Coordinates of C-alpha atoms in Angstrom, one line a residue:
M1 CA -0.6 2.9 -5.9
S2 CA 0.8 2.4 -9.3
S3 CA 3.8 3.5 -11.3
A4 CA 4.3 4.6 -14.9
K5 CA 4.5 1.0 -16.1
D6 CA 1.5 -0.2 -14.2
V7 CA -1.2 1.0 -16.5
K8 CA -2.2 0.0 -20.0
G9 CA -4.4 0.9 -22.9
P10 CA -4.9 4.1 -24.8
R11 CA -6.5 5.9 -21.9
A12 CA -3.8 4.9 -19.5
R13 CA -0.7 6.6 -20.7
G14 CA 1.3 8.0 -17.9
P15 CA 4.1 10.6 -18.1
E16 CA 5.1 9.3 -21.5
A17 CA 2.0 10.6 -23.1
A18 CA 2.6 12.8 -26.1
P19 CA 2.6 16.6 -25.5
G20 CA -0.8 18.0 -25.8
A21 CA -2.4 14.5 -25.8
E22 CA -3.2 14.3 -22.1
P23 CA -6.9 14.6 -21.4
E24 CA -8.1 16.9 -18.8
P25 CA -9.2 15.4 -15.4
P26 CA -12.8 15.8 -14.4
S27 CA -13.6 19.3 -13.2
G28 CA -15.3 20.5 -10.1
R29 CA -14.5 20.2 -6.4
D30 CA -15.4 16.5 -6.1
S31 CA -12.8 15.5 -8.7
D32 CA -10.1 18.2 -8.2
P33 CA -6.8 16.2 -8.2
E34 CA -4.5 19.2 -7.4
P35 CA -2.9 19.5 -4.1
P36 CA -3.8 22.4 -1.7
A37 CA -1.7 25.5 -1.8
R38 CA 1.1 25.4 0.8
G39 CA 2.9 28.6 -0.1
R40 CA 4.6 29.4 -3.4
G41 CA 7.0 26.7 -4.3
A42 CA 6.6 24.8 -1.0
D43 CA 6.4 21.0 -1.1
P44 CA 4.7 19.0 1.7
E45 CA 7.1 17.6 4.2
P46 CA 7.5 13.8 4.4
P47 CA 7.1 12.0 7.7
P48 CA 9.8 13.0 10.2
P49 CA 13.0 10.9 10.5
G50 CA 12.9 8.8 13.7
G51 CA 9.1 8.9 13.8
V52 CA 6.7 6.0 14.1
L53 CA 6.3 5.5 10.3
W54 CA 10.0 5.9 9.8
S55 CA 10.6 2.8 12.1
L56 CA 7.6 0.8 10.8
A57 CA 7.5 1.2 7.0
G58 CA 11.1 0.0 6.3
D59 CA 11.1 -3.0 8.6
I60 CA 11.0 -6.2 6.6
R61 CA 7.9 -7.3 8.6
A62 CA 6.0 -4.4 6.8
L63 CA 6.2 -6.6 3.7
L64 CA 3.7 -8.9 5.3
M65 CA 1.3 -6.0 5.9
L66 CA 1.2 -4.7 2.4
P67 CA -1.1 -7.4 0.9
A68 CA -3.9 -6.6 3.3
A69 CA -3.7 -2.9 2.5
L70 CA -3.6 -3.5 -1.2
T71 CA -6.5 -5.8 -1.1
L72 CA -8.5 -3.3 0.9
Q73 CA -7.7 -0.6 -1.6
V74 CA -9.2 -2.6 -4.5
A75 CA -12.3 -3.5 -2.4
H76 CA -13.5 0.0 -3.3
P77 CA -15.6 -0.5 -6.5
A78 CA -13.9 2.4 -8.3
V79 CA -10.4 1.5 -7.3
G80 CA -11.0 -2.1 -8.0
A81 CA -12.4 -1.2 -11.5
G82 CA -9.4 1.0 -12.2
V83 CA -6.9 -1.8 -11.3
D84 CA -9.0 -4.4 -13.1
E85 CA -9.1 -2.4 -16.3
H86 CA -5.8 -0.5 -16.3
S87 CA -3.2 -2.3 -14.2
V88 CA -0.6 -4.9 -15.3
F89 CA -0.8 -6.7 -12.0
R90 CA -1.9 -9.9 -13.8
T91 CA 0.9 -9.9 -16.4
D92 CA 3.7 -8.3 -14.5
P93 CA 2.9 -8.9 -10.8
W94 CA 6.6 -8.8 -9.7
G95 CA 7.4 -5.6 -11.5
R96 CA 4.3 -3.9 -10.3
G97 CA 5.0 -5.0 -6.7
E98 CA 8.6 -3.8 -6.9
R99 CA 7.5 -0.4 -8.3
S100 CA 4.7 0.0 -5.7
L101 CA 7.1 -0.8 -2.9
R102 CA 9.7 1.7 -4.3
S103 CA 7.0 4.4 -4.4
L104 CA 5.9 3.7 -0.8
Q105 CA 9.5 3.8 0.4
L106 CA 10.0 7.2 -1.3
W107 CA 7.0 8.7 0.5
V108 CA 8.6 7.9 3.8
Y109 CA 12.4 7.9 3.2
G110 CA 12.8 9.9 0.0
G111 CA 13.2 13.4 1.5
A112 CA 12.9 15.9 -1.4
E113 CA 12.1 13.0 -3.7
A114 CA 8.9 12.2 -1.8
A115 CA 7.0 15.2 -3.2
E116 CA 8.3 14.5 -6.7
E117 CA 7.0 10.9 -6.5
G118 CA 3.6 12.3 -5.4
R119 CA 3.5 14.5 -8.5
R120 CA 4.6 11.6 -10.7
L121 CA 1.7 9.5 -9.4
R122 CA -0.8 12.2 -10.0
V123 CA 0.3 12.5 -13.6
L124 CA 0.1 8.8 -14.0
H125 CA -3.4 8.6 -12.6
R126 CA -4.9 11.5 -14.6
T127 CA -6.0 9.3 -17.5
I128 CA -7.4 6.4 -15.4
Q129 CA -11.2 6.5 -15.6
G130 CA -14.2 4.3 -16.5
T131 CA -17.3 2.8 -15.0
D132 CA -17.2 0.9 -11.7
T133 CA -19.1 -2.3 -10.8
R134 CA -22.1 -0.3 -9.6
G135 CA -22.4 1.5 -12.9
R136 CA -20.9 4.8 -11.6
P137 CA -18.4 6.7 -13.6
Y138 CA -15.0 7.0 -11.8
H139 CA -11.8 8.8 -12.1
A140 CA -8.7 7.7 -10.2
L141 CA -8.0 11.2 -8.9
T142 CA -11.5 11.8 -7.6
P143 CA -10.8 12.7 -4.0
A144 CA -13.1 10.0 -2.5
N145 CA -11.3 7.3 -4.5
Y146 CA -7.7 8.6 -4.1
A147 CA -8.2 9.3 -0.4
W148 CA -9.5 5.7 0.2
V149 CA -6.3 4.2 -1.4
H150 CA -4.3 6.4 1.1
A151 CA -6.6 5.7 4.1
T152 CA -6.2 2.0 4.1
G153 CA -2.6 2.2 5.2
F154 CA -3.2 3.5 8.7
P155 CA -5.6 0.9 10.0
V156 CA -3.6 -1.9 8.5
Y157 CA -0.3 -0.6 10.0
Q158 CA -2.0 -0.1 13.4
H159 CA -3.6 -3.5 13.4
A160 CA -0.8 -5.6 12.0
A161 CA 1.8 -4.0 14.3
R162 CA 0.0 -5.6 17.2
Y163 CA 0.9 -9.0 15.8
L164 CA 4.3 -8.5 14.1
I165 CA 5.9 -5.9 16.4
R166 CA 4.0 -4.7 19.4
P167 CA 0.7 -2.9 20.2
M168 CA 1.0 0.8 19.9
A169 CA 0.4 3.1 22.8
P170 CA -2.3 5.8 22.2
A171 CA 0.4 8.5 21.7
Q172 CA 2.1 6.3 19.1
E173 CA -1.2 5.7 17.2
R174 CA -1.8 9.5 17.1
A175 CA 1.7 10.1 15.9
L176 CA 1.3 7.4 13.2
Y177 CA -1.9 9.0 12.0
A178 CA -0.4 12.5 11.9
E179 CA 2.5 11.1 9.9
W180 CA 0.2 9.2 7.6
L181 CA -1.6 12.5 6.9
Q182 CA 1.7 13.9 5.8
V183 CA 2.0 11.0 3.3
G184 CA -1.5 12.0 2.1
R185 CA -0.3 15.5 1.4
I186 CA 2.7 14.2 -0.5
L187 CA 0.2 12.3 -2.6
G188 CA -1.6 15.5 -3.3
I189 CA -4.7 14.9 -1.2
H190 CA -6.4 18.0 0.3
D191 CA -6.7 18.1 4.1
R192 CA -10.4 18.6 3.5
D193 CA -10.6 15.1 1.9
M194 CA -8.8 13.3 4.8
P195 CA -10.1 12.9 8.3
Q196 CA -7.9 15.2 10.3
S197 CA -7.7 13.2 13.5
I198 CA -8.2 9.6 14.8
E199 CA -11.5 10.7 16.2
E200 CA -12.6 11.7 12.7
F201 CA -11.0 8.7 11.0
W202 CA -12.9 5.8 12.7
P203 CA -16.4 7.1 11.8
Y204 CA -15.2 7.6 8.2
W205 CA -13.7 4.1 8.2
E206 CA -16.9 2.5 9.6
K207 CA -19.0 4.3 7.0
M208 CA -16.8 3.1 4.1
L209 CA -16.9 -0.5 5.4
A210 CA -20.7 -0.4 5.8
G211 CA -21.6 1.2 2.5
E212 CA -18.8 1.1 -0.1
I213 CA -16.5 -1.8 0.3
E214 CA -17.2 -5.1 -1.4
A215 CA -15.5 -8.3 -2.7
T216 CA -14.6 -6.9 -6.1
T217 CA -13.2 -9.1 -8.9
V218 CA -9.6 -8.0 -8.0
V219 CA -10.1 -8.8 -4.3
R220 CA -11.2 -12.3 -5.2
E221 CA -8.2 -12.7 -7.5
L222 CA -5.8 -11.5 -4.9
V223 CA -7.0 -14.1 -2.3
D224 CA -7.5 -16.9 -4.8
V225 CA -4.9 -19.7 -4.2
D226 CA -5.5 -21.1 -7.8
Q227 CA -4.8 -17.8 -9.6
P228 CA -2.0 -18.2 -12.1
V229 CA 1.1 -16.2 -11.2
P230 CA 4.2 -16.2 -13.4
P231 CA 7.6 -17.0 -11.8
P232 CA 9.7 -14.1 -10.5
D233 CA 11.6 -12.3 -13.2
R234 CA 13.8 -10.3 -10.9
G235 CA 17.2 -11.1 -9.4
P236 CA 20.3 -13.0 -10.6
W237 CA 19.5 -15.2 -13.6
P238 CA 20.7 -18.5 -11.9
L239 CA 18.1 -17.9 -9.2
R240 CA 15.4 -17.0 -11.8
A241 CA 16.2 -20.3 -13.6
V242 CA 15.9 -22.4 -10.5
L243 CA 12.6 -20.7 -9.5
R244 CA 11.2 -21.1 -13.0
A245 CA 12.0 -24.8 -12.9
L246 CA 10.5 -25.3 -9.4
W247 CA 7.6 -22.8 -9.8
P248 CA 4.9 -25.5 -10.2
V249 CA 5.9 -26.9 -6.8
L250 CA 6.5 -23.6 -5.1
L251 CA 3.5 -21.6 -6.2
P252 CA 0.7 -23.5 -4.4
P253 CA 2.2 -23.1 -0.9
L254 CA 3.2 -19.5 -1.6
A255 CA -0.3 -18.7 -2.8
R256 CA -1.8 -20.2 0.4
F257 CA 0.6 -18.2 2.5
R258 CA -0.3 -15.0 0.6
R259 CA -4.0 -15.6 1.2
F260 CA -3.2 -16.4 4.9
V261 CA -1.3 -13.1 5.6
T262 CA -3.6 -11.0 3.5
I263 CA -6.7 -12.1 5.4
G264 CA -5.1 -12.6 8.7
L265 CA -3.4 -9.1 9.0
M266 CA -6.5 -7.3 7.7
P267 CA -8.5 -5.5 10.5
P268 CA -11.3 -7.9 11.5
D269 CA -14.1 -5.4 10.7
A270 CA -12.7 -4.9 7.2
R271 CA -12.3 -8.6 6.8
A272 CA -16.0 -9.0 7.7
A273 CA -17.1 -6.2 5.4
V274 CA -15.3 -7.8 2.4
G275 CA -16.7 -11.2 3.3
L276 CA -13.3 -13.0 3.8
P277 CA -13.5 -16.1 6.0
W278 CA -11.1 -16.5 9.0
S279 CA -11.2 -19.3 11.6
A280 CA -10.1 -19.5 15.2
E281 CA -7.5 -22.1 14.2
Q282 CA -6.1 -19.7 11.5
E283 CA -5.9 -17.0 14.2
K284 CA -3.8 -19.3 16.4
R285 CA -1.5 -20.1 13.5
L286 CA -1.1 -16.4 12.7
R287 CA -0.3 -15.6 16.4
R288 CA 2.3 -18.3 16.5
M289 CA 4.0 -17.2 13.3
C290 CA 4.1 -13.6 14.5
A291 CA 5.4 -14.5 17.9
V292 CA 8.4 -16.1 16.2
L293 CA 9.0 -13.0 14.0
R294 CA 8.8 -10.7 17.0
V295 CA 11.7 -12.6 18.5
V296 CA 13.8 -13.2 15.4
V297 CA 13.6 -10.0 13.4
P298 CA 14.9 -7.6 16.1
V299 CA 18.1 -9.5 16.4
L300 CA 18.9 -9.6 12.7
P301 CA 21.7 -7.3 11.4
E302 CA 20.4 -4.0 10.0
R303 CA 21.2 -5.1 6.4
L304 CA 18.7 -7.9 6.8
R305 CA 16.1 -6.2 9.0
Y306 CA 15.5 -3.1 6.9
L307 CA 14.6 -2.6 3.3
P308 CA 17.3 -0.9 1.2
R309 CA 15.8 2.6 1.0
A310 CA 15.1 2.6 4.7
R311 CA 18.5 1.3 5.5
A312 CA 20.2 4.0 3.4
A313 CA 18.0 6.7 5.0
R314 CA 18.9 5.5 8.5
A315 CA 22.6 5.5 7.6
A316 CA 22.4 9.0 6.2
R317 CA 20.7 10.2 9.4
R318 CA 23.4 8.7 11.6
T319 CA 26.1 10.4 9.4
A320 CA 24.3 13.8 9.6
A321 CA 23.8 13.6 13.4
P322 CA 26.1 15.8 15.4
H323 CA 28.8 13.9 17.3
G324 CA 29.2 14.7 20.9

């Protein structure tokens, strides 16, 4: 997902586009970007406080899961082409990452802001269109494309949690999927365009891996350890100055780690479909790292264990809870 500053070029103006200058999205059922009717004035509900996603998405270990999901998103030829042509991920990777994370946190912890964020994203993506690597015209809000971006989250969460937290019981997996469907509705995706149960999801997933997913240009860049990345431009200026000075030394190991967690926490069938190599030795290293994190993270104080938006939502929920 992108934010208003994540697109570029004359066709990629987001909410700042001049009045009357916004082009119409493609017409017809297969490219209808509007959300389903849910009653006059009713917004889709975000995932429930205290649910599986509520506990998972704000945990700092979820940061290690995001690269796998983002890489799978751009393995779709249309999504990859859209990011390749319109995103600022090459020139502003830290800003784009920060905005994407803020957006995701709003879907889960934003309350009334969640639906507003979904609307903002749909406005942003209305002008993103072009031709994908297979010569097919694409639009970012074509349901098959937009739904794939959403769909990647569930299998990555389900798979990566086995390593970083604990394997989910079947009831937890079902709850996670139901909550992820709520996120899809917040994003404006019709129920008809999302598999409505786990039993429907896995055949869809296998079909996408077998016939649609590939190692796009953006996928190759995201796992390339030699790809240039500018030093961080967020945080206190003394820290930025130190990082800038040390960046030539810090970037190579950070790039290797990014590739390691991106490929390692990707579901194996997706990893194979994209053609990303993974060895038995790498698997052992990943399991050792995750074993340490499973022990260390749960004993951290809340201010270190949870991301700011999640931490604030948890505090607000405790304050609102009735006292016995």
